[in-house]
Tab-separated table of C-alpha atoms and ligand atoms in Angstrom:
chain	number	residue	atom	x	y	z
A	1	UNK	CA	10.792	-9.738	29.646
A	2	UNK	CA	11.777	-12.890	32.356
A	3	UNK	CA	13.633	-13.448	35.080
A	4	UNK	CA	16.075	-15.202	32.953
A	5	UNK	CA	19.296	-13.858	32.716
A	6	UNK	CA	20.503	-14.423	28.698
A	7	UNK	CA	23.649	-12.157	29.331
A	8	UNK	CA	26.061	-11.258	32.209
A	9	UNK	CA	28.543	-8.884	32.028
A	10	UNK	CA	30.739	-8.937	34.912
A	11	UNK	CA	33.922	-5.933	35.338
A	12	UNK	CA	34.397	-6.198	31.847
A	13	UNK	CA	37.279	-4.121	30.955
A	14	UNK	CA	38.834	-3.460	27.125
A	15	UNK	CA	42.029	-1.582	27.437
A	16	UNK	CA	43.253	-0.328	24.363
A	17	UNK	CA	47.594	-0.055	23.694
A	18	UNK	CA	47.836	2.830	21.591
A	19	UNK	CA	51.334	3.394	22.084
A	20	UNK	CA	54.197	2.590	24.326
A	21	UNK	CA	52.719	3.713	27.569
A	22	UNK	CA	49.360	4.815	26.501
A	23	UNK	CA	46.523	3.027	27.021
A	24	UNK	CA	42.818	3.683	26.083
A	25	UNK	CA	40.300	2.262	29.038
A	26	UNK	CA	37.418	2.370	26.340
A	27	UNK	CA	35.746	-0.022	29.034
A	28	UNK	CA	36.770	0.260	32.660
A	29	UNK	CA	34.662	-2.288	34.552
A	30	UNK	CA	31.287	-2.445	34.135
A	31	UNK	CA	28.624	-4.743	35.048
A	32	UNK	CA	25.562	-5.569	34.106
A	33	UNK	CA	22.572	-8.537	33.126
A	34	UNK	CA	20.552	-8.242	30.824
A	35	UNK	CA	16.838	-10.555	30.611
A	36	UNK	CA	15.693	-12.591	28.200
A	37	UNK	CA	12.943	-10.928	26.024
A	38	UNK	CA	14.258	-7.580	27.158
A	39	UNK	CA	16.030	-4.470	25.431
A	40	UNK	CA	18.643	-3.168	27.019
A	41	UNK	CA	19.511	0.573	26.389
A	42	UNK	CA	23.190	1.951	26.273
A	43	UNK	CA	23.862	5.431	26.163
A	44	UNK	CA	25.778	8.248	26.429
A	45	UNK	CA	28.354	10.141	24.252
A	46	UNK	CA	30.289	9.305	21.416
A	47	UNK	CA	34.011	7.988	22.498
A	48	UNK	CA	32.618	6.755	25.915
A	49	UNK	CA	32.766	3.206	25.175
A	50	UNK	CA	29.425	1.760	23.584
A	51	UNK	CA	30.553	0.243	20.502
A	52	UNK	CA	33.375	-1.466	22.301
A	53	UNK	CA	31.561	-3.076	25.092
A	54	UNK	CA	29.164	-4.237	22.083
A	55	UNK	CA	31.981	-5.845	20.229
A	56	UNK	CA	33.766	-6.746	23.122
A	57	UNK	CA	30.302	-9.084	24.046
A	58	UNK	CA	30.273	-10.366	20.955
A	59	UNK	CA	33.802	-11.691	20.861
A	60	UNK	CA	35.137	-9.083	17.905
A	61	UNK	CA	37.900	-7.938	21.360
A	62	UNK	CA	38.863	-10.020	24.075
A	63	UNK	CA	38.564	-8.551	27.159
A	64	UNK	CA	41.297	-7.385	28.741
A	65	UNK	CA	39.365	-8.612	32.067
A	66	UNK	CA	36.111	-9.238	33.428
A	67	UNK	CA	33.478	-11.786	32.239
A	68	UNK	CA	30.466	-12.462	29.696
A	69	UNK	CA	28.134	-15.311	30.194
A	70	UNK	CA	25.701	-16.158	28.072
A	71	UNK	CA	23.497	-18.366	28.644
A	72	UNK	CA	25.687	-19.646	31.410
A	73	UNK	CA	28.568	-19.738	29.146
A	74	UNK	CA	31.377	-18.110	29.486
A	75	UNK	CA	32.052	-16.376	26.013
A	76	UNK	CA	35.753	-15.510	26.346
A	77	UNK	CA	38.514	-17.902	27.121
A	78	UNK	CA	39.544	-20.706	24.882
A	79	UNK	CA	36.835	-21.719	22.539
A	80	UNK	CA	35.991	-24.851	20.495
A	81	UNK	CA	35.062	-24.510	16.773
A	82	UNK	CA	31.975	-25.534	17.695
A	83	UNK	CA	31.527	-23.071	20.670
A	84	UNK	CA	32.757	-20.757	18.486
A	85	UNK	CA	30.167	-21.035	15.662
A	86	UNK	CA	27.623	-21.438	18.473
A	87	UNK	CA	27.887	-18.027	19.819
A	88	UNK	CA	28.186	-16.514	16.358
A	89	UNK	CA	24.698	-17.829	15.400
A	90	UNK	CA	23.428	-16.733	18.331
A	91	UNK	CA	24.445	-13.256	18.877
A	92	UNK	CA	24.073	-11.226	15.692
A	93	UNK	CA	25.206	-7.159	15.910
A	94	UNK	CA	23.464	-4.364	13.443
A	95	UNK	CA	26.024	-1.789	12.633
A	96	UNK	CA	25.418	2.168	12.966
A	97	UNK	CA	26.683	2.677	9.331
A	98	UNK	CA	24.516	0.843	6.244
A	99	UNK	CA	27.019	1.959	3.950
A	100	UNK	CA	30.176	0.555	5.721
A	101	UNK	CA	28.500	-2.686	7.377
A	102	UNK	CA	27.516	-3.912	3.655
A	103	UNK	CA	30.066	-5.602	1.287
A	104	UNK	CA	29.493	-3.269	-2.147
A	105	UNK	CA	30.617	-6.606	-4.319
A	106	UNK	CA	28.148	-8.779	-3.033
A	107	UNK	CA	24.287	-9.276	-4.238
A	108	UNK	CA	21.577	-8.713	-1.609
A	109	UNK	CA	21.293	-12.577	-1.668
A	110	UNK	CA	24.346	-13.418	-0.745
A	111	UNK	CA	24.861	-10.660	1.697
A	112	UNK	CA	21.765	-12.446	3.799
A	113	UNK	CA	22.998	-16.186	3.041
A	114	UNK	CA	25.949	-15.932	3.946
A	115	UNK	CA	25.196	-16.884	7.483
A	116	UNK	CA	22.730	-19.656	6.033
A	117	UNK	CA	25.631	-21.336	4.530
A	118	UNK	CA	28.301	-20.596	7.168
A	119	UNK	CA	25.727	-22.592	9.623
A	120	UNK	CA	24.447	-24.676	6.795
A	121	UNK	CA	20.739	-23.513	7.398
A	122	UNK	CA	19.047	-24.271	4.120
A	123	UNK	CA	19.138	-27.611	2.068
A	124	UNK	CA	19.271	-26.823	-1.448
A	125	UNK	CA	19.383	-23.605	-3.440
A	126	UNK	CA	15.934	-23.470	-3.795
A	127	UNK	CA	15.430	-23.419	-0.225
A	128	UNK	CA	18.301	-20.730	0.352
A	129	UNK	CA	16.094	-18.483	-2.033
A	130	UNK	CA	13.283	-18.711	-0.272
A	131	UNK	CA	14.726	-18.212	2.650
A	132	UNK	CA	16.101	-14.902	2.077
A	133	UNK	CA	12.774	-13.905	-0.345
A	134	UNK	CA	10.973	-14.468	3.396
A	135	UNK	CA	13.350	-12.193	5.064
A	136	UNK	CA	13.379	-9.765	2.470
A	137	UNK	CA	9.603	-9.482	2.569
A	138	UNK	CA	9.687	-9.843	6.559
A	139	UNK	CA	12.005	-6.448	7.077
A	140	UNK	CA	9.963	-4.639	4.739
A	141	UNK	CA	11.572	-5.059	1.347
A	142	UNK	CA	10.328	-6.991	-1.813
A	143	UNK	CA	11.721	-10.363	-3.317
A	144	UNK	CA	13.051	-8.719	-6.573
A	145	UNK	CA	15.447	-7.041	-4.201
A	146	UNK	CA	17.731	-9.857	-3.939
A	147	UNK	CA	19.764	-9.790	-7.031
A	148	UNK	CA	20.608	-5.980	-6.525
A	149	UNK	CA	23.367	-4.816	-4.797
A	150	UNK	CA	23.871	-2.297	-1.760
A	151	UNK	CA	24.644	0.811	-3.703
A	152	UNK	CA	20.887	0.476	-5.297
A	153	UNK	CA	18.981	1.033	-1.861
A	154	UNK	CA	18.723	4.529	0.121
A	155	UNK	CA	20.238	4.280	4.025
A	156	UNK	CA	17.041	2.857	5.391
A	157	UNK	CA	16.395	0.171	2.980
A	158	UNK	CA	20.129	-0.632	3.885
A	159	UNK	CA	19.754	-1.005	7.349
A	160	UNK	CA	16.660	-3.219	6.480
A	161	UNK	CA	19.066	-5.203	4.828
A	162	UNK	CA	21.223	-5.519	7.841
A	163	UNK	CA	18.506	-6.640	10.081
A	164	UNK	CA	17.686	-9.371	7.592
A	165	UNK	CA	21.262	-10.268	7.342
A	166	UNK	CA	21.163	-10.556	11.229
A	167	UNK	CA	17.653	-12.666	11.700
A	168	UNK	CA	18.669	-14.948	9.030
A	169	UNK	CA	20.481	-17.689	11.411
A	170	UNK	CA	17.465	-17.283	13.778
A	171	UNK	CA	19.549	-15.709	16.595
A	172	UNK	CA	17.971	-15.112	20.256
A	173	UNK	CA	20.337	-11.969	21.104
A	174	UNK	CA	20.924	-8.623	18.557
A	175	UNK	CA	23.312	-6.178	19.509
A	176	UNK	CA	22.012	-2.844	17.608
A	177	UNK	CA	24.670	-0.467	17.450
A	178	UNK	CA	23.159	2.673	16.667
A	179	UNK	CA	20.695	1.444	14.254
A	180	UNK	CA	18.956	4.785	13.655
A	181	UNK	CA	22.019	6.898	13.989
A	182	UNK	CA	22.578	7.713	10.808
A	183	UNK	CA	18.858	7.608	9.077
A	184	UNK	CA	16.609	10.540	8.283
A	185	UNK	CA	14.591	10.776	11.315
A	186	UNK	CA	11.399	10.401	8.762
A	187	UNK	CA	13.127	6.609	8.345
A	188	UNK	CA	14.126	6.397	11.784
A	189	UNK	CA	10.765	5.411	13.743
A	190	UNK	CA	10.243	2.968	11.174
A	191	UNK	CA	13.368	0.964	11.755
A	192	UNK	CA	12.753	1.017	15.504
A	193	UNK	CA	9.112	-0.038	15.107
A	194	UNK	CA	10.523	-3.018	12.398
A	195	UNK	CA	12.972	-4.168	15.247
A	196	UNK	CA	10.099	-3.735	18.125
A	197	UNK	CA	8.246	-6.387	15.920
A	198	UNK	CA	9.909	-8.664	14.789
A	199	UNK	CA	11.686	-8.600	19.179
A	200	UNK	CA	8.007	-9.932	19.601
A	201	UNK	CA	7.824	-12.345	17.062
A	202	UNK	CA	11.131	-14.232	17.630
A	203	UNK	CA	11.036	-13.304	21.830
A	204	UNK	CA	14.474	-11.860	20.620
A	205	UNK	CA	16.400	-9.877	23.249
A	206	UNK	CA	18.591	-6.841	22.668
A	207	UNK	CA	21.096	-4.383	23.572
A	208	UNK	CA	20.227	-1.262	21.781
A	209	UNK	CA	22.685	1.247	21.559
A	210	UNK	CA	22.480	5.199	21.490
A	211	UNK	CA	24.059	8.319	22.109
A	212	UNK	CA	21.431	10.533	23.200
A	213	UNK	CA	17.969	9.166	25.357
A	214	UNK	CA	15.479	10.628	22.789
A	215	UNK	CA	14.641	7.023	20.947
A	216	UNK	CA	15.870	4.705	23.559
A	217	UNK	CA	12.696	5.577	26.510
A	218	UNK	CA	10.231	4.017	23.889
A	219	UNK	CA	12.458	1.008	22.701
A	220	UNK	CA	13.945	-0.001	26.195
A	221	UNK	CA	12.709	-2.392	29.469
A	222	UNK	CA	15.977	-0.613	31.116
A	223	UNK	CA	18.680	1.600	30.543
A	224	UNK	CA	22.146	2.156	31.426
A	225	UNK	CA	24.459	5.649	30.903
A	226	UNK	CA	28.059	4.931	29.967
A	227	UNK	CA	30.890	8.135	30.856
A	228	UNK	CA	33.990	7.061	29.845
A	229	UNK	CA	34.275	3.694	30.278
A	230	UNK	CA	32.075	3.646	33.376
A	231	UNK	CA	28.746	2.783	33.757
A	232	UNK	CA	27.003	6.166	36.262
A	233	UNK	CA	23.393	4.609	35.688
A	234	UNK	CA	21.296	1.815	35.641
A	235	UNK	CA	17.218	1.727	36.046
A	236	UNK	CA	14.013	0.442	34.564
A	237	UNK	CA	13.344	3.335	31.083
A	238	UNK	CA	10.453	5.209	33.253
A	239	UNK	CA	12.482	5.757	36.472
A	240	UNK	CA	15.614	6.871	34.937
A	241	UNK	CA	13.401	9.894	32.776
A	242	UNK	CA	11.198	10.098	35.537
A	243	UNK	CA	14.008	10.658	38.438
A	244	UNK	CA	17.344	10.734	37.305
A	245	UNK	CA	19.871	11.131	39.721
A	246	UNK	CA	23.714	10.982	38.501
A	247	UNK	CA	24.351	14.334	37.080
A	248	UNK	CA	25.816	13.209	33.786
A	249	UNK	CA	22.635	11.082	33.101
A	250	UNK	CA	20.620	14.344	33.768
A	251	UNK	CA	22.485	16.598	31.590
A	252	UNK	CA	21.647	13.911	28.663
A	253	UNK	CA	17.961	14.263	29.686
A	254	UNK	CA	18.298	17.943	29.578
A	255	UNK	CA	19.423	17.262	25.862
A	256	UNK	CA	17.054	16.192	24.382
A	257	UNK	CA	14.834	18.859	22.221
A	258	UNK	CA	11.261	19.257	23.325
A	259	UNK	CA	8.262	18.961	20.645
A	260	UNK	CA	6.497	21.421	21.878
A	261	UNK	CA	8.167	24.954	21.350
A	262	UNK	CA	6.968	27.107	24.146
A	263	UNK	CA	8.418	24.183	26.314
A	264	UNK	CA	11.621	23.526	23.955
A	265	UNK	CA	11.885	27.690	24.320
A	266	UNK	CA	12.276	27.389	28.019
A	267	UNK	CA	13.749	24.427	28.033
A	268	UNK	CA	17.070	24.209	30.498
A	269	UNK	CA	20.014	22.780	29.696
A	270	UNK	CA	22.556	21.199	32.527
A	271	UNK	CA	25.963	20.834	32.071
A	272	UNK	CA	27.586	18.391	33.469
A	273	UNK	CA	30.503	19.348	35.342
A	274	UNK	CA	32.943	16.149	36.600
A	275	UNK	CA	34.588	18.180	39.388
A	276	UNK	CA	31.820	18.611	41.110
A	277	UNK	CA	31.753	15.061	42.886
A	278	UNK	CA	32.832	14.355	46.101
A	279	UNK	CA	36.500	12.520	46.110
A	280	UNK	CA	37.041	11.560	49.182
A	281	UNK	CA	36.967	7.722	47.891
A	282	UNK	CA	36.608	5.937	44.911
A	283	UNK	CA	33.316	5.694	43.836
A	284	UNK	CA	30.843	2.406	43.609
A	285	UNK	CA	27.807	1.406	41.890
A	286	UNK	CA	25.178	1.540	44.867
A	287	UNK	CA	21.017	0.776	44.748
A	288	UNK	CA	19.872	4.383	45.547
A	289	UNK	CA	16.455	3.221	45.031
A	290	UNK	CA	14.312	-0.079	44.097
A	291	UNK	CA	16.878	-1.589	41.033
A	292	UNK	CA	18.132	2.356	40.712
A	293	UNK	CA	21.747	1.969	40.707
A	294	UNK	CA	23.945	4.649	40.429
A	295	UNK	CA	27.716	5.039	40.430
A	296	UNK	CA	28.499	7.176	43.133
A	297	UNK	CA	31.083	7.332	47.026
A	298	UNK	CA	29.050	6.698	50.401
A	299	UNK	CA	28.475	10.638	50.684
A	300	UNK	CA	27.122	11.723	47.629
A	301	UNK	CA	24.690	7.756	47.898
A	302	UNK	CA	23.516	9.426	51.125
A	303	UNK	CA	22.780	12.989	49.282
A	304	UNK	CA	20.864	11.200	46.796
A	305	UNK	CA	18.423	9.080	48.840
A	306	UNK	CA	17.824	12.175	50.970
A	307	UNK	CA	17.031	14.285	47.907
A	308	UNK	CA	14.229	11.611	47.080
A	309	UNK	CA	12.831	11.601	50.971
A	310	UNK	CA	12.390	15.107	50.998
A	311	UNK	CA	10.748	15.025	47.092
B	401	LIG	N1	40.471	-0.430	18.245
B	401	LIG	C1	40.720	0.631	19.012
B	401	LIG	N2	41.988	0.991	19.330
B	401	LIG	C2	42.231	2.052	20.134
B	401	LIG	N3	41.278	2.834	20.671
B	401	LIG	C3	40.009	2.541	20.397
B	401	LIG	C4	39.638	1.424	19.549
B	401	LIG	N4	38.294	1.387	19.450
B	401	LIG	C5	37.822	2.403	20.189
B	401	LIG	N5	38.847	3.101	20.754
B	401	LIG	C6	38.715	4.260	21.662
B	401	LIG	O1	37.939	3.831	22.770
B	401	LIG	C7	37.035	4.851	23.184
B	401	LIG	C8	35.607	4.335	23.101
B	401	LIG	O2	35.244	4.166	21.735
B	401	LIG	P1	33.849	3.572	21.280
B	401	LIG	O3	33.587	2.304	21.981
B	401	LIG	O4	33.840	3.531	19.795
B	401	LIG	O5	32.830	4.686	21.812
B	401	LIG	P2	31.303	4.955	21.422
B	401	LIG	O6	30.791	3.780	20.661
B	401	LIG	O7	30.624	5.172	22.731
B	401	LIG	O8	31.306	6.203	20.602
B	401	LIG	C9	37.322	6.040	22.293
B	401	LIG	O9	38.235	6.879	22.966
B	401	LIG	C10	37.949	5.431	21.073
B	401	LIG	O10	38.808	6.333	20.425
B	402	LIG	MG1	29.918	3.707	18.715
């Protein structure tokens, strides 16, 4: 991880019309940066916006408002063709679902070239082979693969497939959209130690998303909690397990099962109960400690330092 800033997400918002006067905030302003060489961890429940600030950064929505800058560019707005193909190369998403993300009709081959010829990456068809025989082999999969087609390969190879698909146009930014969601959890380690590789290899950077905090802690530099549409919390992975402090994001910790079962026995679960925040104004995101930001109104910011004073 650098200094750098790759991405900068500034109040983006993605309103959804669903009807005649109802509207969907899926995204209601959020912020954030996120480092080159770094993962970035999103969680929090399903239907609290992940998937659509993911898509929304990688141009599949505009945004209603707000900004994303990548590498100093603003990604929104009027585009050239050439912007446009730009970004594409250079941001690749893996989707949660290896069944759905994969065209059934098409061969392994040219499911993973197709972004070789869109950017016109390889030569000759000899060298578009190879290619994708090296990325094949690279995710974990054998060269005799390629002529097959999806429905041949159980969910992880899949998803191997999908990360090949992705690396192919030698991107520098991978959205992960619940990767490991839908894998055995045998599988699941394996995927996450494949992308934890092959981050090293390229110095790719990504924003790995999740909906509980049990796999994120060992793949993220930093995390950040989504409730609906919001952002609550934002800290390095070891300070947000080690002292959580919005009570959503501890409710998620409370979550997650324990390996050990006398521990998992006694384990105690918080619910997390919205009403219980002050309202007296509307609340911002505030540095409650070192780069610990949490969303929260001048009271309850106060509350929390002085919880961690008298720790
Ligand atoms: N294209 C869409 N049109 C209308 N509503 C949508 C659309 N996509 C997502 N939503 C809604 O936006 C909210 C956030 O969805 P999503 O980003 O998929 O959440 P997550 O990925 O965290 O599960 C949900 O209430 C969902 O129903
Ligand atoms: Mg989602």
């Amino acid at each position: 991880m650098t200094e750098e800033k790759l991405l900068e997400v500034k109040n983006l918002k993605q309103h959804f019309k669903t009807g005649r006067r109802q509207v969907v905030k899926a995204v209601d302003g959020i912020s954030f940066d996120i480092y080159k060489g770094e993962t970035f961890g999103l969680v929090g429940e399903s239907g609290c916006g992940k998937s659509t600030t993911g898509r929304t950064i990688i141009r599949l929505y505009d945004a209603t408002d707000g900004q994303v800058i990548f590498n100093g560019k603003d990604v929104h707005g009027k585009k050239s063709r050439g912007q446009l193909k730009e970004f594409n190369q250079k941001m690749q998403m893996i989707f949660q679902d290896p069944y759905a993300s994969l065209n059934p009709r098409m061969t392994v081959m040219d499911i993973i070239a197709e972004g070789l010829d869109v950017h016109g990456l390889t030569k000759t068809p000899q060298e578009r082979k190879a290619r994708v025989e090296e990325l094949l082999e690279r995710v974990g999969l054998n060269k005799e693969h390629a002529n097959r087609y999806p429905h041949e390969f159980s969910g992880g190879q899949r998803q191997r497939i999908g990360i090949a698909r992705a690396l192919a146009v030698n991107p520098e930014f991978i959205i992960a959209d619940e990767p490991i969601s839908a894998l055995d959890v045998s599988i699941q380690a394996q995927v996450v130690n494949l992308l934890k590789d092959l981050q090293k290899e390229h110095g790719l950077t990504y924003l790995f998303i999740a909906h509980d905090l049990s796999m994120v802690k060992y793949i993220s530099d930093r995390i950040g909690v989504m409730y609906f549409g919001k952002m609550v919390e934002l800290a390095d992975s070891e300070e947000l397990y080690k002292n959580p402090i919005h009570p959503y994001t501890k409710s998620l910790l409370s979550a997650i099962p324990l390996p050990d079962p006398d521990y998992e026995r006694n384990r105690k679960r918080i619910v997390y109960d919205p009403s219980q925040h002050d309202i007296s104004e509307a609340p911002e995101f505030r540095e409650v400690r070192p780069n610990h930001w949490v969303l929260c109104t001048t009271k309850e910011f106060e509350t929390y330092k002085t919880e961690f004073q008298n720790k």
